[in-house]
GROMACS .gro file of C-alpha atoms in nm:
model
  386
    1MET     CA    1 -11.218   2.286  -0.005
    2LYS     CA    2 -11.199   2.118  -0.343
    3ARG     CA    3 -10.955   2.386  -0.460
    4LYS     CA    4 -10.725   2.308  -0.164
    5ILE     CA    5 -10.730   1.938  -0.238
    6ILE     CA    6 -10.655   2.001  -0.603
    7SER     CA    7 -10.369   2.235  -0.506
    8VAL     CA    8 -10.214   1.970  -0.277
    9ILE     CA    9 -10.243   1.706  -0.550
   10LEU     CA   10 -10.081   1.936  -0.803
   11ILE     CA   11  -9.794   2.016  -0.565
   12MET     CA   12  -9.737   1.645  -0.498
   13LEU     CA   13  -9.734   1.564  -0.867
   14PHE     CA   14  -9.483   1.843  -0.925
   15VAL     CA   15  -9.250   1.711  -0.651
   16PHE     CA   16  -9.266   1.353  -0.778
   17SER     CA   17  -9.195   1.475  -1.129
   18LEU     CA   18  -8.856   1.598  -1.005
   19PHE     CA   19  -8.738   1.254  -0.874
   20PRO     CA   20  -8.579   1.137  -1.202
   21PHE     CA   21  -8.332   1.424  -1.169
   22PHE     CA   22  -8.206   1.304  -0.828
   23PRO     CA   23  -7.977   1.003  -0.770
   24GLN     CA   24  -8.175   0.686  -0.727
   25TYR     CA   25  -8.103   0.414  -0.472
   26ARG     CA   26  -8.170   0.054  -0.563
   27VAL     CA   27  -8.109  -0.278  -0.383
   28GLU     CA   28  -8.031  -0.560  -0.623
   29ALA     CA   29  -8.116  -0.927  -0.581
   30ALA     CA   30  -7.859  -1.170  -0.445
   31ASN     CA   31  -7.787  -1.312  -0.790
   32SER     CA   32  -7.761  -0.972  -0.956
   33SER     CA   33  -7.478  -0.920  -1.204
   34THR     CA   34  -7.460  -0.552  -1.107
   35ILE     CA   35  -7.268  -0.608  -0.783
   36SER     CA   36  -7.191  -0.931  -0.601
   37SER     CA   37  -7.233  -0.980  -0.229
   38PRO     CA   38  -6.911  -0.997  -0.023
   39LYS     CA   39  -6.769  -1.346   0.018
   40SER     CA   40  -6.563  -1.521   0.289
   41LEU     CA   41  -6.648  -1.283   0.572
   42LYS     CA   42  -6.447  -1.385   0.882
   43ALA     CA   43  -6.437  -1.261   1.241
   44VAL     CA   44  -6.151  -1.321   1.485
   45SER     CA   45  -6.071  -1.185   1.830
   46TYR     CA   46  -5.808  -0.913   1.802
   47SER     CA   47  -5.510  -0.933   2.039
   48GLN     CA   48  -5.531  -0.564   2.131
   49GLY     CA   49  -5.901  -0.584   2.217
   50GLY     CA   50  -6.193  -0.592   1.977
   51ILE     CA   51  -6.307  -0.815   1.690
   52LYS     CA   52  -6.134  -0.807   1.352
   53LEU     CA   53  -6.341  -0.860   1.036
   54SER     CA   54  -6.201  -0.947   0.693
   55TRP     CA   55  -6.356  -1.044   0.360
   56ASP     CA   56  -6.279  -1.084  -0.009
   57ASN     CA   57  -6.275  -0.779  -0.233
   58VAL     CA   58  -6.586  -0.728  -0.447
   59SER     CA   59  -6.507  -0.614  -0.799
   60GLY     CA   60  -6.622  -0.255  -0.854
   61ALA     CA   61  -6.725  -0.199  -0.492
   62GLN     CA   62  -6.667   0.155  -0.367
   63ASP     CA   63  -6.744   0.085  -0.003
   64TYR     CA   64  -6.897  -0.167   0.236
   65PHE     CA   65  -7.175  -0.136   0.495
   66ILE     CA   66  -7.097  -0.327   0.815
   67TYR     CA   67  -7.397  -0.445   1.021
   68ARG     CA   68  -7.379  -0.572   1.378
   69SER     CA   69  -7.621  -0.733   1.623
   70THR     CA   70  -7.611  -0.926   1.950
   71SER     CA   71  -7.860  -1.173   1.800
   72LYS     CA   72  -7.807  -1.381   1.488
   73ASN     CA   73  -8.166  -1.356   1.372
   74GLY     CA   74  -8.228  -0.982   1.385
   75GLY     CA   75  -8.161  -0.640   1.531
   76TYR     CA   76  -7.876  -0.556   1.290
   77LYS     CA   77  -7.765  -0.193   1.263
   78ILE     CA   78  -7.501  -0.027   1.048
   79ILE     CA   79  -7.195   0.047   1.263
   80LYS     CA   80  -6.949   0.153   0.994
   81VAL     CA   81  -6.902   0.223   0.625
   82VAL     CA   82  -6.549   0.140   0.504
   83LYS     CA   83  -6.360   0.132   0.177
   84THR     CA   84  -6.114  -0.143   0.277
   85THR     CA   85  -6.172  -0.518   0.319
   86THR     CA   86  -6.082  -0.525   0.689
   87PHE     CA   87  -6.226  -0.357   0.996
   88ILE     CA   88  -6.158  -0.381   1.370
   89ASN     CA   89  -6.464  -0.325   1.587
   90ARG     CA   90  -6.320  -0.192   1.914
   91SER     CA   91  -6.645  -0.068   2.071
   92VAL     CA   92  -6.723  -0.406   2.224
   93THR     CA   93  -6.766  -0.559   2.568
   94VAL     CA   94  -6.516  -0.827   2.667
   95GLY     CA   95  -6.681  -1.170   2.674
   96LYS     CA   96  -6.989  -1.065   2.477
   97CYS     CA   97  -7.080  -1.232   2.147
   98TYR     CA   98  -7.151  -1.016   1.841
   99TYR     CA   99  -7.288  -1.109   1.496
  100PHE     CA  100  -7.182  -0.935   1.174
  101LYS     CA  101  -7.282  -0.920   0.809
  102LEU     CA  102  -7.220  -0.667   0.534
  103LYS     CA  103  -7.316  -0.535   0.193
  104ALA     CA  104  -7.108  -0.393  -0.090
  105ARG     CA  105  -7.203  -0.077  -0.278
  106LYS     CA  106  -7.111   0.089  -0.604
  107THR     CA  107  -7.243   0.375  -0.815
  108ILE     CA  108  -7.315   0.364  -1.187
  109GLY     CA  109  -7.414   0.702  -1.323
  110ASN     CA  110  -7.674   0.844  -1.087
  111VAL     CA  111  -7.775   0.504  -0.954
  112LYS     CA  112  -7.633   0.354  -0.634
  113TYR     CA  113  -7.644  -0.022  -0.609
  114GLN     CA  114  -7.620  -0.236  -0.296
  115SER     CA  115  -7.546  -0.605  -0.297
  116ALA     CA  116  -7.730  -0.870  -0.104
  117PHE     CA  117  -7.600  -0.950   0.245
  118SER     CA  118  -7.285  -1.151   0.295
  119ASN     CA  119  -7.266  -1.458   0.517
  120ILE     CA  120  -7.318  -1.401   0.890
  121VAL     CA  121  -7.025  -1.446   1.128
  122TYR     CA  122  -6.981  -1.399   1.500
  123GLY     CA  123  -6.699  -1.316   1.737
  124THR     CA  124  -6.637  -1.266   2.107
  125ALA     CA  125  -6.405  -0.991   2.228
  126LYS     CA  126  -6.120  -1.110   2.448
  127LYS     CA  127  -5.924  -0.921   2.705
  128PRO     CA  128  -5.637  -0.726   2.540
  129VAL     CA  129  -5.295  -0.890   2.555
  130LEU     CA  130  -5.047  -0.675   2.747
  131TYR     CA  131  -4.694  -0.632   2.613
  132TYR     CA  132  -4.397  -0.510   2.816
  133VAL     CA  133  -4.066  -0.360   2.705
  134VAL     CA  134  -3.747  -0.539   2.809
  135PRO     CA  135  -3.557  -0.289   3.029
  136ASN     CA  136  -3.182  -0.227   3.020
  137VAL     CA  137  -3.031  -0.427   3.309
  138TYR     CA  138  -2.667  -0.413   3.196
  139ASN     CA  139  -2.428  -0.396   3.493
  140ASN     CA  140  -2.718  -0.397   3.743
  141THR     CA  141  -2.716  -0.603   4.059
  142GLU     CA  142  -2.916  -0.923   4.045
  143THR     CA  143  -3.179  -0.773   4.279
  144GLN     CA  144  -3.212  -0.455   4.071
  145ALA     CA  145  -3.250  -0.655   3.750
  146VAL     CA  146  -3.512  -0.893   3.892
  147THR     CA  147  -3.713  -0.594   4.015
  148LYS     CA  148  -3.704  -0.433   3.671
  149LEU     CA  149  -3.810  -0.763   3.513
  150LYS     CA  150  -4.113  -0.814   3.741
  151ASN     CA  151  -4.346  -0.857   3.442
  152PHE     CA  152  -4.138  -1.147   3.306
  153GLN     CA  153  -4.067  -1.503   3.414
  154VAL     CA  154  -3.699  -1.471   3.507
  155VAL     CA  155  -3.460  -1.763   3.467
  156LYS     CA  156  -3.100  -1.710   3.580
  157THR     CA  157  -2.783  -1.834   3.416
  158TYR     CA  158  -2.417  -1.756   3.477
  159ALA     CA  159  -2.130  -1.681   3.239
  160ASN     CA  160  -1.769  -1.571   3.268
  161SER     CA  161  -1.691  -1.208   3.186
  162THR     CA  162  -1.373  -1.003   3.188
  163THR     CA  163  -1.561  -0.671   3.184
  164ILE     CA  164  -1.853  -0.727   3.427
  165VAL     CA  165  -1.759  -0.800   3.788
  166ILE     CA  166  -1.885  -1.111   3.962
  167ASN     CA  167  -2.258  -1.122   4.054
  168MET     CA  168  -2.340  -0.822   3.831
  169VAL     CA  169  -2.567  -0.859   3.528
  170ILE     CA  170  -2.423  -0.903   3.178
  171GLY     CA  171  -2.762  -0.880   3.006
  172THR     CA  172  -3.066  -1.083   2.899
  173ASP     CA  173  -3.138  -1.321   2.617
  174LEU     CA  174  -3.425  -1.098   2.497
  175VAL     CA  175  -3.323  -0.777   2.323
  176THR     CA  176  -3.339  -0.460   2.533
  177GLY     CA  177  -3.628  -0.247   2.407
  178SER     CA  178  -3.816  -0.534   2.245
  179LYS     CA  179  -4.179  -0.602   2.345
  180HIS     CA  180  -4.310  -0.932   2.484
  181LYS     CA  181  -4.624  -1.068   2.648
  182LYS     CA  182  -4.656  -1.047   3.023
  183GLY     CA  183  -4.507  -1.356   3.183
  184SER     CA  184  -4.274  -1.430   2.892
  185LYS     CA  185  -3.964  -1.628   2.985
  186ILE     CA  186  -3.645  -1.421   2.998
  187THR     CA  187  -3.295  -1.542   3.084
  188LEU     CA  188  -3.092  -1.315   3.310
  189ILE     CA  189  -2.718  -1.359   3.244
  190ILE     CA  190  -2.511  -1.298   3.559
  191SER     CA  191  -2.134  -1.262   3.564
  192LYS     CA  192  -1.912  -1.525   3.726
  193GLY     CA  193  -1.612  -1.300   3.674
  194PRO     CA  194  -1.317  -1.392   3.451
  195SER     CA  195  -1.251  -1.752   3.356
  196PRO     CA  196  -1.021  -1.912   3.612
  197THR     CA  197  -0.657  -1.914   3.505
  198PRO     CA  198  -0.525  -2.270   3.502
  199SER     CA  199  -0.225  -2.342   3.725
  200PRO     CA  200   0.099  -2.355   3.526
  201SER     CA  201   0.220  -2.706   3.460
  202PRO     CA  202   0.565  -2.801   3.589
  203THR     CA  203   0.838  -2.735   3.337
  204PRO     CA  204   0.913  -3.069   3.173
  205THR     CA  205   1.267  -3.200   3.167
  206PRO     CA  206   1.414  -3.139   2.823
  207THR     CA  207   1.445  -3.452   2.614
  208SER     CA  208   1.567  -3.527   2.270
  209THR     CA  209   1.210  -3.588   2.149
  210PRO     CA  210   1.127  -3.347   1.862
  211THR     CA  211   0.866  -3.080   1.937
  212SER     CA  212   0.529  -3.185   1.794
  213THR     CA  213   0.301  -2.947   1.602
  214PRO     CA  214  -0.002  -2.839   1.814
  215THR     CA  215  -0.321  -3.019   1.712
  216PRO     CA  216  -0.564  -2.770   1.555
  217THR     CA  217  -0.903  -2.730   1.720
  218VAL     CA  218  -1.169  -2.943   1.554
  219TYR     CA  219  -1.504  -2.768   1.540
  220LYS     CA  220  -1.839  -2.941   1.500
  221SER     CA  221  -2.025  -2.641   1.357
  222THR     CA  222  -2.030  -2.495   1.007
  223VAL     CA  223  -2.002  -2.136   0.887
  224LEU     CA  224  -2.176  -2.070   0.555
  225PHE     CA  225  -2.188  -1.771   0.320
  226ALA     CA  226  -2.500  -1.623   0.163
  227PRO     CA  227  -2.518  -1.621  -0.220
  228GLY     CA  228  -2.304  -1.347  -0.372
  229ILE     CA  229  -2.091  -1.294  -0.059
  230ASP     CA  230  -1.713  -1.306  -0.115
  231SER     CA  231  -1.574  -1.562   0.131
  232SER     CA  232  -1.213  -1.498   0.031
  233VAL     CA  233  -1.194  -1.172   0.232
  234VAL     CA  234  -1.284  -1.344   0.560
  235SER     CA  235  -0.990  -1.480   0.759
  236GLN     CA  236  -0.968  -1.826   0.911
  237LYS     CA  237  -0.944  -1.657   1.251
  238THR     CA  238  -1.287  -1.503   1.195
  239ILE     CA  239  -1.435  -1.836   1.081
  240ASP     CA  240  -1.291  -2.008   1.390
  241ALA     CA  241  -1.428  -1.733   1.619
  242ILE     CA  242  -1.779  -1.787   1.484
  243LYS     CA  243  -1.742  -2.164   1.512
  244SER     CA  244  -1.634  -2.130   1.876
  245ILE     CA  245  -1.954  -1.933   1.948
  246LEU     CA  246  -2.164  -2.197   1.772
  247ASP     CA  247  -1.992  -2.494   1.935
  248ARG     CA  248  -2.011  -2.343   2.282
  249GLY     CA  249  -2.386  -2.295   2.236
  250GLY     CA  250  -2.445  -2.632   2.074
  251LEU     CA  251  -2.554  -2.468   1.747
  252ALA     CA  252  -2.500  -2.638   1.412
  253SER     CA  253  -2.440  -2.348   1.173
  254ALA     CA  254  -2.464  -1.980   1.089
  255THR     CA  255  -2.459  -1.790   0.762
  256ILE     CA  256  -2.252  -1.478   0.698
  257SER     CA  257  -2.477  -1.239   0.506
  258SER     CA  258  -2.244  -0.939   0.466
  259THR     CA  259  -1.869  -0.871   0.461
  260ILE     CA  260  -1.679  -0.589   0.290
  261ARG     CA  261  -1.895  -0.341   0.097
  262THR     CA  262  -1.838  -0.104  -0.191
  263SER     CA  263  -1.995   0.242  -0.182
  264LEU     CA  264  -2.271   0.113  -0.409
  265SER     CA  265  -2.345  -0.199  -0.204
  266GLN     CA  266  -2.342   0.007   0.119
  267ALA     CA  267  -2.586   0.260  -0.028
  268THR     CA  268  -2.812  -0.018  -0.161
  269ILE     CA  269  -2.821  -0.198   0.174
  270MET     CA  270  -2.895   0.127   0.358
  271TYR     CA  271  -3.174   0.212   0.110
  272ASN     CA  272  -3.340  -0.130   0.152
  273ASN     CA  273  -3.311  -0.121   0.532
  274ILE     CA  274  -3.469   0.225   0.545
  275VAL     CA  275  -3.758   0.105   0.327
  276ASN     CA  276  -3.808  -0.203   0.547
  277THR     CA  277  -3.798  -0.005   0.873
  278SER     CA  278  -3.780   0.377   0.883
  279PRO     CA  279  -3.519   0.655   0.860
  280GLU     CA  280  -3.546   0.709   1.236
  281THR     CA  281  -3.481   0.341   1.310
  282GLN     CA  282  -3.173   0.334   1.089
  283LYS     CA  283  -3.038   0.656   1.240
  284SER     CA  284  -3.037   0.482   1.578
  285ILE     CA  285  -2.783   0.235   1.432
  286TYR     CA  286  -2.546   0.466   1.243
  287GLY     CA  287  -2.326   0.752   1.356
  288ASP     CA  288  -2.314   1.108   1.221
  289ALA     CA  289  -2.174   1.006   0.880
  290GLY     CA  290  -2.444   0.742   0.832
  291ASP     CA  291  -2.711   0.991   0.937
  292GLN     CA  292  -2.597   1.226   0.661
  293VAL     CA  293  -2.645   0.949   0.403
  294ILE     CA  294  -2.992   0.874   0.543
  295ASP     CA  295  -3.076   1.246   0.510
  296VAL     CA  296  -2.991   1.214   0.138
  297TYR     CA  297  -3.252   0.935   0.116
  298ILE     CA  298  -3.513   1.157   0.286
  299ALA     CA  299  -3.436   1.449   0.053
  300GLY     CA  300  -3.461   1.222  -0.251
  301LYS     CA  301  -3.798   1.085  -0.143
  302ASN     CA  302  -3.930   1.436  -0.082
  303ALA     CA  303  -3.813   1.531  -0.432
  304ALA     CA  304  -3.995   1.225  -0.578
  305LYS     CA  305  -3.672   1.079  -0.717
  306THR     CA  306  -3.651   0.718  -0.834
  307LYS     CA  307  -3.481   0.443  -0.637
  308THR     CA  308  -3.184   0.443  -0.877
  309GLN     CA  309  -3.141   0.820  -0.844
  310ILE     CA  310  -3.160   0.813  -0.465
  311ILE     CA  311  -2.908   0.529  -0.435
  312GLN     CA  312  -2.665   0.716  -0.663
  313ASP     CA  313  -2.704   1.029  -0.448
  314MET     CA  314  -2.631   0.815  -0.141
  315VAL     CA  315  -2.321   0.671  -0.310
  316ASN     CA  316  -2.199   1.025  -0.385
  317ARG     CA  317  -2.243   1.129  -0.023
  318ILE     CA  318  -2.060   0.818   0.105
  319GLU     CA  319  -1.765   0.893  -0.123
  320THR     CA  320  -1.770   1.264  -0.031
  321LEU     CA  321  -1.744   1.173   0.337
  322TRP     CA  322  -1.441   0.946   0.281
  323PRO     CA  323  -1.215   0.875   0.472
  324THR     CA  324  -1.483   0.912   0.741
  325ARG     CA  325  -1.654   0.573   0.757
  326VAL     CA  326  -2.028   0.547   0.709
  327SER     CA  327  -2.000   0.182   0.813
  328ASN     CA  328  -1.714  -0.044   0.923
  329HIS     CA  329  -1.819  -0.271   0.636
  330CYS     CA  330  -1.741   0.000   0.382
  331VAL     CA  331  -1.360   0.018   0.395
  332LYS     CA  332  -1.055  -0.042   0.176
  333PRO     CA  333  -0.949  -0.407   0.136
  334ALA     CA  334  -0.624  -0.348   0.331
  335ASP     CA  335  -0.822  -0.213   0.629
  336TYR     CA  336  -1.073  -0.498   0.608
  337ALA     CA  337  -0.788  -0.749   0.627
  338LEU     CA  338  -0.690  -0.602   0.964
  339VAL     CA  339  -1.044  -0.612   1.108
  340ASN     CA  340  -1.302  -0.843   0.952
  341VAL     CA  341  -1.656  -0.704   0.980
  342ILE     CA  342  -1.942  -0.947   0.921
  343ASP     CA  343  -2.317  -0.976   0.969
  344ILE     CA  344  -2.497  -1.298   1.058
  345GLY     CA  345  -2.872  -1.309   0.989
  346TYR     CA  346  -3.110  -1.414   1.265
  347SER     CA  347  -3.280  -1.663   1.031
  348SER     CA  348  -2.956  -1.857   0.978
  349VAL     CA  349  -2.918  -1.944   1.347
  350SER     CA  350  -3.140  -2.209   1.506
  351ASP     CA  351  -3.153  -2.027   1.843
  352ILE     CA  352  -3.070  -1.656   1.839
  353GLN     CA  353  -3.094  -1.629   2.217
  354ILE     CA  354  -2.820  -1.886   2.270
  355PHE     CA  355  -2.607  -1.728   1.996
  356ARG     CA  356  -2.647  -1.386   2.160
  357VAL     CA  357  -2.532  -1.516   2.501
  358GLN     CA  358  -2.229  -1.695   2.355
  359ALA     CA  359  -2.132  -1.397   2.137
  360ILE     CA  360  -2.128  -1.177   2.449
  361TRP     CA  361  -1.904  -1.437   2.614
  362ALA     CA  362  -1.674  -1.437   2.308
  363ARG     CA  363  -1.650  -1.057   2.315
  364ASP     CA  364  -1.578  -1.045   2.687
  365ASN     CA  365  -1.308  -1.309   2.650
  366GLY     CA  366  -1.129  -1.142   2.360
  367ILE     CA  367  -1.229  -1.392   2.091
  368ILE     CA  368  -1.412  -1.122   1.895
  369LYS     CA  369  -1.353  -0.747   1.903
  370THR     CA  370  -1.711  -0.616   1.871
  371PHE     CA  371  -2.058  -0.762   1.902
  372LEU     CA  372  -2.371  -0.564   1.819
  373ASP     CA  373  -2.729  -0.689   1.811
  374GLU     CA  374  -2.934  -0.519   1.536
  375PRO     CA  375  -3.297  -0.636   1.577
  376SER     CA  376  -3.426  -0.373   1.333
  377ASN     CA  377  -3.209  -0.534   1.062
  378SER     CA  378  -3.258  -0.890   1.196
  379CYS     CA  379  -2.887  -0.960   1.223
  380PHE     CA  380  -2.581  -0.978   1.450
  381HIS     CA  381  -2.285  -0.752   1.371
  382ILE     CA  382  -1.944  -0.899   1.459
  383GLU     CA  383  -1.589  -0.764   1.421
  384VAL     CA  384  -1.275  -0.973   1.459
  385GLN     CA  385  -0.923  -0.831   1.495
  386ASN     CA  386  -0.677  -1.025   1.276
   0.00000   0.00000   0.00000
């Protein structure tokens, strides 16, 4: 019996003697200089369902242990280990309150250190917010459009149109394909048909009074130019067309952010827009020639080329494709003088919905040649025939 006891003791001593060779785990005090506890832990209800946590980065931390409980004073369990400083807890019950705290951890040599606990926060999960896509209602009947827009609060307005017959839908103030909360207000623009043609005035009896010069239209609005944009290439007719849109909508001003482009400026703008959105998004805007230039960007990224190298490759492709246009902005000065092509940034207009409605009116009434809404680039594209 004694031999067995001695054998067990010897085995235990042997096992414990091996512990220094294994990684150790140590919890430091709250004021330890080894690793600080996470600060500024916050919890907010996440719009898509769940509770979003965020906190300040802890210097040297490799990961964070997130603890949760339904009671502030106990019952905490680890629900996740993350390496970032944000986490969305989606496995929650709507309306239920949850408490959270966390620790930071780092490893030095074979020793793993944990910080003290952070502050405790709580959050209650709310019902997810539903978003709906604005459908295409162009040239629909009023009844068809209202049915498609059943998830929105529809307000109707009427505008003259030379291309959409009376009582058919011109469009909406919200961009087709954009997402909005259920019940969002949307304005349905219905055609009143062409503007009524005024009755001709009786031919006046000729007199000896000299013919007077017609009084030019006085506009209240202002058209500005973004820094670095050449205003000299834009005709007065184009300026007046934009002012008519602004005045009709009661808008004070708009800023032209782009006019004629060189191959280099076109390539640079395309590069930046791709970076800010995605190649697929930009391909939905351009035609075949533009898609070829975007493919050059993709190839350059895959080859780990620099920004300067990729833009130069894009310039080369634009010039190789000439005279096929990558963009109506990128033309010879003589061609630009015939058709001015401009962009107006969303941020320069006080109400983009009103501007959109009035620009459609201007296009349908021959004041401007082309109107395109480019939400992915946050701008309106307008062309005016000189």
